[in-house]
Structure formats: structure tokens, C-alpha cells
Amino acid sequence: MKYDFLIVGSGLFGAIFAYEMNKKGKKCLVIEKRNHIGGNVYTENVEGINVHKYGAHIFHTSNKKVWDYINQFAEFNRYTNSPVANYKGELYNLPFNMNTFYQMWGVKTPDEAQSKIEEQKRDSKIENPCNLEEQAISLVGRDIYEKLVEGYTEKQWGRKCSELPAFIIKRLPVRFTFDNNYFNDSYQGIPIGGYTGIIEKMLEGIDVKLNTDFFDDKEKYLNIADKILFTGMIDQYFDYCYGELEYRGLEFKEEILNTNNYQGNAVVNYTDSETPYTRIIEHKHFEILSNQLGTDSDSDKTVITKEYPKTWQKGEEAYYPINDDKNSSLFKKYQELAQKEENVIFGGRLGMYQYFDMWQVIDEVLKLVDSLDD
């Protein structure tokens, strides 16, 4: 059977694209190499708890069009992301805010906090930050850098902070208010029932094949549809002809515990360098409000996941693109090849070699759909 579109990958990017094309009357086939739909937003019910199988996915955006779009597929709760940092048993609020500064230094006013940061910045003699270490010290001072940034970041990226670009830390909010809300966005929440239900609704009525790897029969799939949306690794599509792009890998170790409340928060970051994992996710806190814990409706068990960053190897799942100068230059070469492909569109974090928040994925797909109408 000939299709209008072959969509390689059933993650958020591929599923939205398939949904929009199906609405327009286009015949679509979605193929997915994993044994489930949803890509990295996949959630699975374990002991009555919706478990984020590939790390915490907290939806947040200030784009009302995007928020309204995703809400047609699920009702969202009012979850607010307020992580806690654990440094060798010391607990600190995140993101960096007046609570953090009080916990670190005992300061009680924004002026006192800013004076402490300026003092540490002066002592470090940093004028023009040129790497992540210098940028972090300029933002929050050396004490917070050494306890809450350095170990966590070096575990995450597998490199010294002095070797990482400054822009990575610029994504972290710093506030001189007592506000533990990690995101500044107007809209935030978790879909009630998990993300998998959203993807199922998007792919309703569309042909989907699981356990199907595009590269097992590339020639067949290149000719099965008039056009292809490819959301896999762009360098793999071109047979690594210029070499491999680099990624960070992740390993998830899930545990079911016989307690109804393990850590009192959905996300606890372990920021020392000795602890091998970067964070522990306790999934029930995404959907059960703290005042409900211990009620009859609450599970007497909990599910936690420890996240271990690791060096990515070819053949493993790639998670974070490493957008340094070397890899950005290599990606541009693949991008030039991609632009010459008449019937193939490259999308998503692997196809575009770019880290996306979920709202950005939706925004990118809707722009793509609009461009195809032109």
C-alpha cells in the first residue's frame, strides 16, 4: 500500500505530525522501533502510578496556542515543579531563589543575597564569563556553584564545568524572591492519566507498526510513501558519512518500594560528585497532591527512578545532543545533505540535533504543518 506520509518515530513530534496530516485526509503510516508508542514521553501504569519511563516530563509553556492545543487531548493538573537539591545530606530549594540563599548563607533580604554573590564574584575575579563554571559563579556565587552546580553538571555532561559552554547554565532561573516554582511559564502541569493517553488519541485511526526499525529495510521504507518525516538520528540516516554526532546517554533504574511516600517530592537532585545518579524521581508526586498522601485513595507503594547519565555509544538510545562547536559544525554538514532530500523532512531533537522542551516540539510541528500548506 502506498502512503502519503511515512512517519519514522511515534514520539511527540511524529505523533502530532501524523495527527495533523490525518486530519487533512492524508494516509499515514507510523513506524516505531520500540515496543510502545510515545517516544520519551511514554508513561506506564505501575502499581496504579503513572511512571515516566524516560525521565521526568513536566509540561510548561507561556504560549497559549500550544497550551490550548495539548489540552484538547488531556486534562492537566496544577502540578508545580519545585525540585529539591541534596548535597551530602544538606537540602536546598531549587531553582536558586531566596530560600536557597537563606539555606546556604542565612541571608534574609535580596540585598544581602546579591551582596554575597557580588563578593564571591569579585573574589573569583570574573569579568567576562567564558565557560559554565565562570558563568555559574557570576550568577549565584562560588558556594552555590560548588555545592549545587559543579558535581551535578559534570555528572550530567561527563565533562568539567570549565570545559562546558556558558549558555548551558543560562537556562537556570535565579530569583531574588521566595519562590520555589522552577518555571516562569504561565501554564504548567501533568496530564491526568499520563502522556501515553495523549499519544494514543493522536494516533487513533492511523496505521502504526511497533518493533519496526527503519534501518532494517531502509530501501523499502524510502519507497512506501510520497513523503517521509524522519525523527531519528540525522547522522544515522546518512550512514554517518561525516562521522558520528555526540550525545549523552541515560540509564534509568526503577524500584517499587513498600512505602506510600519515599522522599516527599517528585524530583530530588543529588548534586555531589560521589553519588552516581543525578536525581531520583518519585512518580506519584506528579499526580497526587501532597495533602492527599496517606488517604484511602493513595497507593501504599511508591515507584522511584534513579537517573544515571553515561557516555553514549552507537546503538544505544540518544538523549541529549552535545551542542558544542565541534558537533554543531558536524551537524551543519548533515543539515546541508538534509536540505537536498526532496521528499524527506527531518524533525525532533534527533533529526534536528537540538534539545527541545515539549512546548517547543508542538510549536515546531505546527509551524511545519503550516509550511506544508503554503
mmCIF file of C-alpha atoms in Angstrom:
data_model
loop_
_atom_site.group_PDB
_atom_site.id
_atom_site.type_symbol
_atom_site.label_atom_id
_atom_site.label_comp_id
_atom_site.label_asym_id
_atom_site.label_seq_id
_atom_site.Cartn_x
_atom_site.Cartn_y
_atom_site.Cartn_z
ATOM 1 C CA MET A 1 0.000 0.000 0.000
ATOM 2 C CA LYS A 2 1.301 3.458 -0.877
ATOM 3 C CA TYR A 3 1.027 6.120 1.814
ATOM 4 C CA ASP A 4 1.073 9.887 1.611
ATOM 5 C CA PHE A 5 3.388 10.070 4.620
ATOM 6 C CA LEU A 6 5.683 7.670 6.408
ATOM 7 C CA ILE A 7 6.441 8.944 9.917
ATOM 8 C CA VAL A 8 9.542 7.405 11.467
ATOM 9 C CA GLY A 9 9.136 7.615 15.239
ATOM 10 C CA SER A 10 5.999 7.848 17.384
ATOM 11 C CA GLY A 11 7.236 10.425 19.883
ATOM 12 C CA LEU A 12 5.543 13.769 20.391
ATOM 13 C CA PHE A 13 6.862 15.247 17.144
ATOM 14 C CA GLY A 14 5.893 12.285 14.975
ATOM 15 C CA ALA A 15 2.514 11.738 16.657
ATOM 16 C CA ILE A 16 1.407 15.366 16.274
ATOM 17 C CA PHE A 17 2.506 15.425 12.653
ATOM 18 C CA ALA A 18 0.610 12.191 11.926
ATOM 19 C CA TYR A 19 -2.479 13.565 13.681
ATOM 20 C CA GLU A 20 -2.441 16.799 11.690
ATOM 21 C CA MET A 21 -1.837 15.063 8.364
ATOM 22 C CA ASN A 22 -4.571 12.518 9.095
ATOM 23 C CA LYS A 23 -6.979 15.415 9.767
ATOM 24 C CA LYS A 24 -6.163 16.704 6.304
ATOM 25 C CA GLY A 25 -7.128 13.369 4.773
ATOM 26 C CA LYS A 26 -3.575 12.135 4.199
ATOM 27 C CA LYS A 27 -2.879 8.430 4.606
ATOM 28 C CA CYS A 28 -0.119 7.940 7.150
ATOM 29 C CA LEU A 29 1.989 5.062 8.400
ATOM 30 C CA VAL A 30 3.890 5.461 11.670
ATOM 31 C CA ILE A 31 6.758 3.070 12.371
ATOM 32 C CA GLU A 32 8.395 2.820 15.785
ATOM 33 C CA LYS A 33 11.488 0.799 16.698
ATOM 34 C CA ARG A 34 10.466 0.464 20.358
ATOM 35 C CA ASN A 35 7.693 -1.810 21.588
ATOM 36 C CA HIS A 36 5.474 1.144 22.540
ATOM 37 C CA ILE A 37 4.316 4.471 21.174
ATOM 38 C CA GLY A 38 5.180 7.838 22.677
ATOM 39 C CA GLY A 39 8.952 8.022 22.447
ATOM 40 C CA ASN A 40 10.467 9.539 25.572
ATOM 41 C CA VAL A 41 7.159 10.932 26.872
ATOM 42 C CA TYR A 42 5.846 7.376 27.299
ATOM 43 C CA THR A 43 4.223 6.706 30.667
ATOM 44 C CA GLU A 44 3.318 3.281 32.032
ATOM 45 C CA ASN A 45 0.996 2.401 34.889
ATOM 46 C CA VAL A 46 2.906 0.616 37.655
ATOM 47 C CA GLU A 47 1.129 -0.170 40.954
ATOM 48 C CA GLY A 48 -1.554 2.350 39.994
ATOM 49 C CA ILE A 49 1.064 5.078 39.461
ATOM 50 C CA ASN A 50 1.819 6.686 36.080
ATOM 51 C CA VAL A 51 5.569 6.228 35.701
ATOM 52 C CA HIS A 52 7.578 8.487 33.377
ATOM 53 C CA LYS A 53 9.726 5.743 31.868
ATOM 54 C CA TYR A 54 12.318 8.043 30.306
ATOM 55 C CA GLY A 55 12.727 10.755 32.920
ATOM 56 C CA ALA A 56 10.504 13.479 34.307
ATOM 57 C CA HIS A 57 8.326 15.224 31.720
ATOM 58 C CA ILE A 58 6.685 18.322 33.162
ATOM 59 C CA PHE A 59 4.677 20.315 30.665
ATOM 60 C CA HIS A 60 5.206 24.072 30.822
ATOM 61 C CA THR A 61 4.706 26.941 28.401
ATOM 62 C CA SER A 62 3.687 30.569 28.144
ATOM 63 C CA ASN A 63 2.406 30.014 24.612
ATOM 64 C CA LYS A 64 -1.396 29.925 24.886
ATOM 65 C CA LYS A 65 -1.799 28.439 21.402
ATOM 66 C CA VAL A 66 0.415 25.496 22.401
ATOM 67 C CA TRP A 67 -1.312 25.104 25.784
ATOM 68 C CA ASP A 68 -4.766 25.067 24.189
ATOM 69 C CA TYR A 69 -3.551 22.596 21.572
ATOM 70 C CA ILE A 70 -2.264 19.984 24.026
ATOM 71 C CA ASN A 71 -5.289 20.392 26.305
ATOM 72 C CA GLN A 72 -7.600 19.025 23.609
ATOM 73 C CA PHE A 73 -6.029 15.605 24.268
ATOM 74 C CA ALA A 74 -5.988 15.539 28.079
ATOM 75 C CA GLU A 75 -6.908 17.403 31.209
ATOM 76 C CA PHE A 76 -3.850 18.742 33.030
ATOM 77 C CA ASN A 77 -3.466 19.011 36.790
ATOM 78 C CA ARG A 78 -1.903 22.009 38.546
ATOM 79 C CA TYR A 79 1.443 20.387 39.314
ATOM 80 C CA THR A 80 4.199 22.931 40.001
ATOM 81 C CA ASN A 81 7.788 21.834 39.614
ATOM 82 C CA SER A 82 9.737 22.614 42.807
ATOM 83 C CA PRO A 83 12.814 20.365 42.909
ATOM 84 C CA VAL A 84 14.956 19.830 45.984
ATOM 85 C CA ALA A 85 18.751 19.526 45.879
ATOM 86 C CA ASN A 86 20.532 17.074 48.164
ATOM 87 C CA TYR A 87 24.222 17.824 48.695
ATOM 88 C CA LYS A 88 25.737 15.217 51.019
ATOM 89 C CA GLY A 89 22.583 15.261 53.144
ATOM 90 C CA GLU A 90 22.103 19.038 53.088
ATOM 91 C CA LEU A 91 18.805 20.041 51.446
ATOM 92 C CA TYR A 92 18.288 23.156 49.326
ATOM 93 C CA ASN A 93 15.355 24.514 47.355
ATOM 94 C CA LEU A 94 15.558 24.893 43.591
ATOM 95 C CA PRO A 95 15.581 26.904 41.443
ATOM 96 C CA PHE A 96 18.075 29.316 43.005
ATOM 97 C CA ASN A 97 15.964 31.747 44.983
ATOM 98 C CA MET A 98 15.796 33.457 48.381
ATOM 99 C CA ASN A 99 15.026 30.122 50.073
ATOM 100 C CA THR A 100 18.260 28.703 48.607
ATOM 101 C CA PHE A 101 20.272 31.767 49.612
ATOM 102 C CA TYR A 102 18.903 31.622 53.175
ATOM 103 C CA GLN A 103 19.686 27.902 53.413
ATOM 104 C CA MET A 104 23.210 28.486 52.084
ATOM 105 C CA TRP A 105 24.212 31.731 53.841
ATOM 106 C CA GLY A 106 21.465 32.682 56.300
ATOM 107 C CA VAL A 107 20.719 35.881 54.366
ATOM 108 C CA LYS A 108 17.163 37.170 54.654
ATOM 109 C CA THR A 109 16.863 40.000 52.107
ATOM 110 C CA PRO A 110 17.536 40.281 48.365
ATOM 111 C CA ASP A 111 20.176 42.968 49.033
ATOM 112 C CA GLU A 112 22.046 40.652 51.400
ATOM 113 C CA ALA A 113 21.907 37.799 48.849
ATOM 114 C CA GLN A 114 23.085 39.989 45.978
ATOM 115 C CA SER A 115 25.921 41.404 48.115
ATOM 116 C CA LYS A 116 27.084 37.859 48.954
ATOM 117 C CA ILE A 117 27.058 36.848 45.277
ATOM 118 C CA GLU A 118 28.910 40.035 44.238
ATOM 119 C CA GLU A 119 31.518 39.454 46.943
ATOM 120 C CA GLN A 120 32.167 35.896 45.727
ATOM 121 C CA LYS A 121 32.201 37.038 42.120
ATOM 122 C CA ARG A 122 34.816 39.708 42.950
ATOM 123 C CA ASP A 123 36.932 37.193 44.865
ATOM 124 C CA SER A 124 36.880 34.931 41.797
ATOM 125 C CA LYS A 125 37.992 37.859 39.577
ATOM 126 C CA ILE A 126 35.467 37.004 36.828
ATOM 127 C CA GLU A 127 34.601 39.836 34.456
ATOM 128 C CA ASN A 128 33.583 38.118 31.220
ATOM 129 C CA PRO A 129 32.392 34.539 31.871
ATOM 130 C CA CYS A 130 33.618 32.282 29.079
ATOM 131 C CA ASN A 131 32.611 28.830 30.342
ATOM 132 C CA LEU A 132 29.949 27.242 32.510
ATOM 133 C CA GLU A 133 31.960 27.427 35.728
ATOM 134 C CA GLU A 134 32.577 31.165 35.385
ATOM 135 C CA GLN A 135 29.008 31.821 34.293
ATOM 136 C CA ALA A 136 27.584 29.938 37.283
ATOM 137 C CA ILE A 137 29.799 31.763 39.791
ATOM 138 C CA SER A 138 28.759 35.071 38.208
ATOM 139 C CA LEU A 139 25.087 34.144 38.610
ATOM 140 C CA VAL A 140 24.991 32.608 42.098
ATOM 141 C CA GLY A 141 28.439 32.757 43.715
ATOM 142 C CA ARG A 142 31.106 30.145 44.374
ATOM 143 C CA ASP A 143 29.397 28.401 47.343
ATOM 144 C CA ILE A 144 26.264 27.547 45.384
ATOM 145 C CA TYR A 145 28.341 26.664 42.338
ATOM 146 C CA GLU A 146 30.460 24.175 44.293
ATOM 147 C CA LYS A 147 27.570 22.575 46.186
ATOM 148 C CA LEU A 148 24.643 22.681 43.754
ATOM 149 C CA VAL A 149 26.053 23.090 40.229
ATOM 150 C CA GLU A 150 29.507 21.595 39.787
ATOM 151 C CA GLY A 151 29.015 17.933 40.707
ATOM 152 C CA TYR A 152 25.556 17.621 39.170
ATOM 153 C CA THR A 153 26.569 19.261 35.889
ATOM 154 C CA GLU A 154 29.790 17.276 35.493
ATOM 155 C CA LYS A 155 27.853 14.041 36.057
ATOM 156 C CA GLN A 156 25.214 15.135 33.564
ATOM 157 C CA TRP A 157 27.619 16.047 30.769
ATOM 158 C CA GLY A 158 30.652 13.911 31.551
ATOM 159 C CA ARG A 159 32.941 16.950 31.306
ATOM 160 C CA LYS A 160 34.485 19.524 33.610
ATOM 161 C CA CYS A 161 32.379 22.662 34.016
ATOM 162 C CA SER A 162 35.366 24.686 32.841
ATOM 163 C CA GLU A 163 35.140 22.812 29.516
ATOM 164 C CA LEU A 164 31.393 23.364 29.007
ATOM 165 C CA PRO A 165 29.860 26.378 27.232
ATOM 166 C CA ALA A 166 28.390 29.133 29.407
ATOM 167 C CA PHE A 167 24.970 29.033 27.702
ATOM 168 C CA ILE A 168 24.011 25.739 29.403
ATOM 169 C CA ILE A 169 23.685 27.383 32.829
ATOM 170 C CA LYS A 170 21.821 30.397 31.456
ATOM 171 C CA ARG A 171 18.682 28.265 31.227
ATOM 172 C CA LEU A 172 18.531 28.018 35.031
ATOM 173 C CA PRO A 173 16.382 30.668 36.706
ATOM 174 C CA VAL A 174 17.840 32.804 39.505
ATOM 175 C CA ARG A 175 15.325 34.739 41.620
ATOM 176 C CA PHE A 176 15.599 37.159 44.495
ATOM 177 C CA THR A 177 12.151 36.183 45.773
ATOM 178 C CA PHE A 178 10.997 33.300 47.982
ATOM 179 C CA ASP A 179 9.618 31.306 45.056
ATOM 180 C CA ASN A 180 10.342 27.598 44.501
ATOM 181 C CA ASN A 181 8.414 27.385 41.203
ATOM 182 C CA TYR A 182 11.083 26.181 38.778
ATOM 183 C CA PHE A 183 9.432 27.504 35.626
ATOM 184 C CA ASN A 184 8.397 31.077 34.919
ATOM 185 C CA ASP A 185 5.765 29.925 32.427
ATOM 186 C CA SER A 186 2.092 30.861 32.635
ATOM 187 C CA TYR A 187 0.896 27.269 32.161
ATOM 188 C CA GLN A 188 2.263 24.182 33.877
ATOM 189 C CA GLY A 189 1.024 20.725 34.731
ATOM 190 C CA ILE A 190 0.988 16.981 34.188
ATOM 191 C CA PRO A 191 -1.681 15.266 32.069
ATOM 192 C CA ILE A 192 -4.029 13.328 34.316
ATOM 193 C CA GLY A 193 -3.627 9.692 33.331
ATOM 194 C CA GLY A 194 -0.161 10.178 31.818
ATOM 195 C CA TYR A 195 1.267 11.112 28.434
ATOM 196 C CA THR A 196 0.645 7.783 26.704
ATOM 197 C CA GLY A 197 -3.087 8.516 26.527
ATOM 198 C CA ILE A 198 -2.340 11.736 24.637
ATOM 199 C CA ILE A 199 -0.281 9.882 22.024
ATOM 200 C CA GLU A 200 -2.969 7.196 21.709
ATOM 201 C CA LYS A 201 -5.566 9.853 20.895
ATOM 202 C CA MET A 202 -3.290 11.469 18.335
ATOM 203 C CA LEU A 203 -2.633 8.176 16.563
ATOM 204 C CA GLU A 204 -6.234 6.927 16.612
ATOM 205 C CA GLY A 205 -7.222 5.639 13.162
ATOM 206 C CA ILE A 206 -3.633 5.782 11.857
ATOM 207 C CA ASP A 207 -1.595 2.735 10.837
ATOM 208 C CA VAL A 208 1.133 2.115 13.428
ATOM 209 C CA LYS A 209 3.813 -0.586 13.411
ATOM 210 C CA LEU A 210 5.821 -1.175 16.595
ATOM 211 C CA ASN A 211 9.143 -3.048 16.852
ATOM 212 C CA THR A 212 9.889 -1.773 13.380
ATOM 213 C CA ASP A 213 13.293 -0.249 12.661
ATOM 214 C CA PHE A 214 13.501 1.989 9.585
ATOM 215 C CA PHE A 215 17.100 0.880 9.014
ATOM 216 C CA ASP A 216 16.266 -2.824 8.906
ATOM 217 C CA ASP A 217 14.723 -2.239 5.456
ATOM 218 C CA LYS A 218 15.597 1.330 4.537
ATOM 219 C CA GLU A 219 15.090 0.869 0.806
ATOM 220 C CA LYS A 220 11.557 -0.442 1.315
ATOM 221 C CA TYR A 221 10.568 2.421 3.622
ATOM 222 C CA LEU A 222 12.076 5.066 1.364
ATOM 223 C CA ASN A 223 9.588 3.978 -1.287
ATOM 224 C CA ILE A 224 6.494 3.219 0.778
ATOM 225 C CA ALA A 225 5.203 6.816 0.881
ATOM 226 C CA ASP A 226 5.288 10.020 -1.136
ATOM 227 C CA LYS A 227 6.981 11.850 1.718
ATOM 228 C CA ILE A 228 8.801 10.896 4.915
ATOM 229 C CA LEU A 229 9.000 12.595 8.284
ATOM 230 C CA PHE A 230 12.157 11.244 9.908
ATOM 231 C CA THR A 231 12.564 11.866 13.646
ATOM 232 C CA GLY A 232 15.536 9.587 14.192
ATOM 233 C CA MET A 233 19.229 10.483 14.256
ATOM 234 C CA ILE A 234 20.149 12.573 11.245
ATOM 235 C CA ASP A 235 23.713 11.213 11.099
ATOM 236 C CA GLN A 236 22.421 7.640 11.079
ATOM 237 C CA TYR A 237 20.077 8.454 8.193
ATOM 238 C CA PHE A 238 23.121 9.456 6.141
ATOM 239 C CA ASP A 239 25.093 6.388 7.266
ATOM 240 C CA TYR A 240 27.418 8.504 9.434
ATOM 241 C CA CYS A 241 29.162 9.643 6.257
ATOM 242 C CA TYR A 242 30.762 12.624 8.028
ATOM 243 C CA GLY A 243 31.186 10.830 11.356
ATOM 244 C CA GLU A 244 29.043 10.430 14.466
ATOM 245 C CA LEU A 245 27.335 13.269 16.285
ATOM 246 C CA GLU A 246 27.782 13.035 20.048
ATOM 247 C CA TYR A 247 25.036 12.609 22.646
ATOM 248 C CA ARG A 248 24.735 11.950 26.353
ATOM 249 C CA GLY A 249 23.108 8.692 27.321
ATOM 250 C CA LEU A 250 20.920 7.899 30.327
ATOM 251 C CA GLU A 251 20.203 4.761 32.295
ATOM 252 C CA PHE A 252 17.013 4.521 34.362
ATOM 253 C CA LYS A 253 16.814 2.207 37.371
ATOM 254 C CA GLU A 254 13.259 1.799 38.614
ATOM 255 C CA GLU A 255 12.273 0.487 42.052
ATOM 256 C CA ILE A 256 8.912 -0.314 43.657
ATOM 257 C CA LEU A 257 9.062 0.488 47.378
ATOM 258 C CA ASN A 258 6.751 -0.596 50.190
ATOM 259 C CA THR A 259 6.043 2.915 51.433
ATOM 260 C CA ASN A 260 3.471 5.430 50.312
ATOM 261 C CA ASN A 261 5.881 8.399 50.370
ATOM 262 C CA TYR A 262 9.625 7.943 49.867
ATOM 263 C CA GLN A 263 11.098 11.432 49.503
ATOM 264 C CA GLY A 264 8.186 13.873 49.803
ATOM 265 C CA ASN A 265 8.795 15.433 46.383
ATOM 266 C CA ALA A 266 8.668 14.392 42.738
ATOM 267 C CA VAL A 267 12.248 15.445 41.947
ATOM 268 C CA VAL A 268 15.296 15.391 44.219
ATOM 269 C CA ASN A 269 18.648 16.230 42.597
ATOM 270 C CA TYR A 270 21.848 14.728 44.026
ATOM 271 C CA THR A 271 24.423 17.413 43.399
ATOM 272 C CA ASP A 272 27.604 15.912 44.879
ATOM 273 C CA SER A 273 30.059 14.214 42.539
ATOM 274 C CA GLU A 274 30.246 10.972 44.577
ATOM 275 C CA THR A 275 26.597 9.910 44.159
ATOM 276 C CA PRO A 276 26.500 8.181 40.742
ATOM 277 C CA TYR A 277 22.969 9.260 39.812
ATOM 278 C CA THR A 278 21.849 12.826 39.179
ATOM 279 C CA ARG A 279 18.340 12.604 40.577
ATOM 280 C CA ILE A 280 15.592 10.435 41.993
ATOM 281 C CA ILE A 281 12.090 10.781 40.584
ATOM 282 C CA GLU A 282 9.149 9.720 42.781
ATOM 283 C CA HIS A 283 6.390 9.489 40.214
ATOM 284 C CA LYS A 284 3.258 9.582 42.363
ATOM 285 C CA HIS A 285 4.006 13.196 43.358
ATOM 286 C CA PHE A 286 3.367 14.304 39.778
ATOM 287 C CA GLU A 287 -0.300 13.437 40.094
ATOM 288 C CA ILE A 288 -1.115 13.081 43.797
ATOM 289 C CA LEU A 289 -1.174 16.352 45.696
ATOM 290 C CA SER A 290 0.716 16.385 48.990
ATOM 291 C CA ASN A 291 -2.479 16.793 51.040
ATOM 292 C CA GLN A 292 -3.834 13.569 49.521
ATOM 293 C CA LEU A 293 -0.905 11.380 50.569
ATOM 294 C CA GLY A 294 -1.969 8.848 53.155
ATOM 295 C CA THR A 295 -5.654 8.932 52.182
ATOM 296 C CA ASP A 296 -7.627 5.864 51.185
ATOM 297 C CA SER A 297 -7.183 6.771 47.516
ATOM 298 C CA ASP A 298 -3.393 6.730 47.780
ATOM 299 C CA SER A 299 -1.339 3.665 46.891
ATOM 300 C CA ASP A 300 0.521 2.081 49.805
ATOM 301 C CA LYS A 301 3.502 1.646 47.472
ATOM 302 C CA THR A 302 5.609 4.105 45.534
ATOM 303 C CA VAL A 303 7.759 3.934 42.413
ATOM 304 C CA ILE A 304 11.089 5.723 42.174
ATOM 305 C CA THR A 305 13.548 6.037 39.308
ATOM 306 C CA LYS A 306 17.227 6.848 39.632
ATOM 307 C CA GLU A 307 18.800 8.555 36.616
ATOM 308 C CA TYR A 308 22.391 7.715 35.730
ATOM 309 C CA PRO A 309 23.994 9.796 32.962
ATOM 310 C CA LYS A 310 26.550 7.965 30.848
ATOM 311 C CA THR A 311 28.680 8.192 27.756
ATOM 312 C CA TRP A 312 26.534 7.405 24.734
ATOM 313 C CA GLN A 313 27.554 4.529 22.472
ATOM 314 C CA LYS A 314 26.286 3.908 18.950
ATOM 315 C CA GLY A 315 23.268 1.595 19.056
ATOM 316 C CA GLU A 316 22.016 2.979 22.376
ATOM 317 C CA GLU A 317 19.199 5.463 22.865
ATOM 318 C CA ALA A 318 20.489 9.024 22.435
ATOM 319 C CA TYR A 319 19.059 11.620 24.841
ATOM 320 C CA TYR A 320 20.910 14.942 24.929
ATOM 321 C CA PRO A 321 22.694 16.384 21.894
ATOM 322 C CA ILE A 322 26.067 17.874 22.792
ATOM 323 C CA ASN A 323 25.846 21.230 21.041
ATOM 324 C CA ASP A 324 29.473 22.280 21.322
ATOM 325 C CA ASP A 325 31.417 23.848 18.423
ATOM 326 C CA LYS A 326 32.695 20.515 17.116
ATOM 327 C CA ASN A 327 29.266 18.864 16.977
ATOM 328 C CA SER A 328 27.488 21.985 15.718
ATOM 329 C CA SER A 329 29.925 22.151 12.818
ATOM 330 C CA LEU A 330 29.365 18.475 12.043
ATOM 331 C CA PHE A 331 25.589 18.881 12.244
ATOM 332 C CA LYS A 332 25.705 21.712 9.678
ATOM 333 C CA LYS A 333 27.214 19.280 7.168
ATOM 334 C CA TYR A 334 24.362 16.838 7.731
ATOM 335 C CA GLN A 335 21.872 19.692 7.566
ATOM 336 C CA GLU A 336 23.167 20.578 4.104
ATOM 337 C CA LEU A 337 22.603 16.993 2.989
ATOM 338 C CA ALA A 338 19.116 17.040 4.511
ATOM 339 C CA GLN A 339 18.164 20.135 2.535
ATOM 340 C CA LYS A 340 18.910 18.235 -0.684
ATOM 341 C CA GLU A 341 16.461 15.448 0.204
ATOM 342 C CA GLU A 342 13.339 16.366 -1.752
ATOM 343 C CA ASN A 343 10.866 14.055 -0.046
ATOM 344 C CA VAL A 344 12.305 13.716 3.468
ATOM 345 C CA ILE A 345 11.631 16.087 6.373
ATOM 346 C CA PHE A 346 13.844 15.879 9.460
ATOM 347 C CA GLY A 347 12.225 16.694 12.797
ATOM 348 C CA GLY A 348 12.555 16.329 16.563
ATOM 349 C CA ARG A 349 15.561 16.504 18.831
ATOM 350 C CA LEU A 350 17.444 13.749 16.958
ATOM 351 C CA GLY A 351 16.519 14.829 13.438
ATOM 352 C CA MET A 352 17.284 18.480 14.224
ATOM 353 C CA TYR A 353 20.088 17.762 16.743
ATOM 354 C CA GLN A 354 18.616 20.183 19.244
ATOM 355 C CA TYR A 355 17.264 19.972 22.784
ATOM 356 C CA PHE A 356 13.536 20.786 22.840
ATOM 357 C CA ASP A 357 11.111 21.316 25.676
ATOM 358 C CA MET A 358 7.751 19.699 24.923
ATOM 359 C CA TRP A 359 6.065 23.015 24.140
ATOM 360 C CA GLN A 360 8.795 23.749 21.597
ATOM 361 C CA VAL A 361 8.173 20.396 19.907
ATOM 362 C CA ILE A 362 4.489 21.261 19.488
ATOM 363 C CA ASP A 363 5.345 24.720 18.201
ATOM 364 C CA GLU A 364 7.847 23.299 15.688
ATOM 365 C CA VAL A 365 5.399 20.701 14.352
ATOM 366 C CA LEU A 366 2.558 23.187 13.933
ATOM 367 C CA LYS A 367 4.911 25.534 12.047
ATOM 368 C CA LEU A 368 5.956 22.630 9.847
ATOM 369 C CA VAL A 369 2.334 21.705 9.133
ATOM 370 C CA ASP A 370 1.555 25.334 8.228
ATOM 371 C CA SER A 371 4.572 25.468 5.899
ATOM 372 C CA LEU A 372 3.360 22.397 4.012
ATOM 373 C CA ASP A 373 0.073 24.209 3.323
ATOM 374 C CA ASP A 374 1.918 27.100 1.655
#
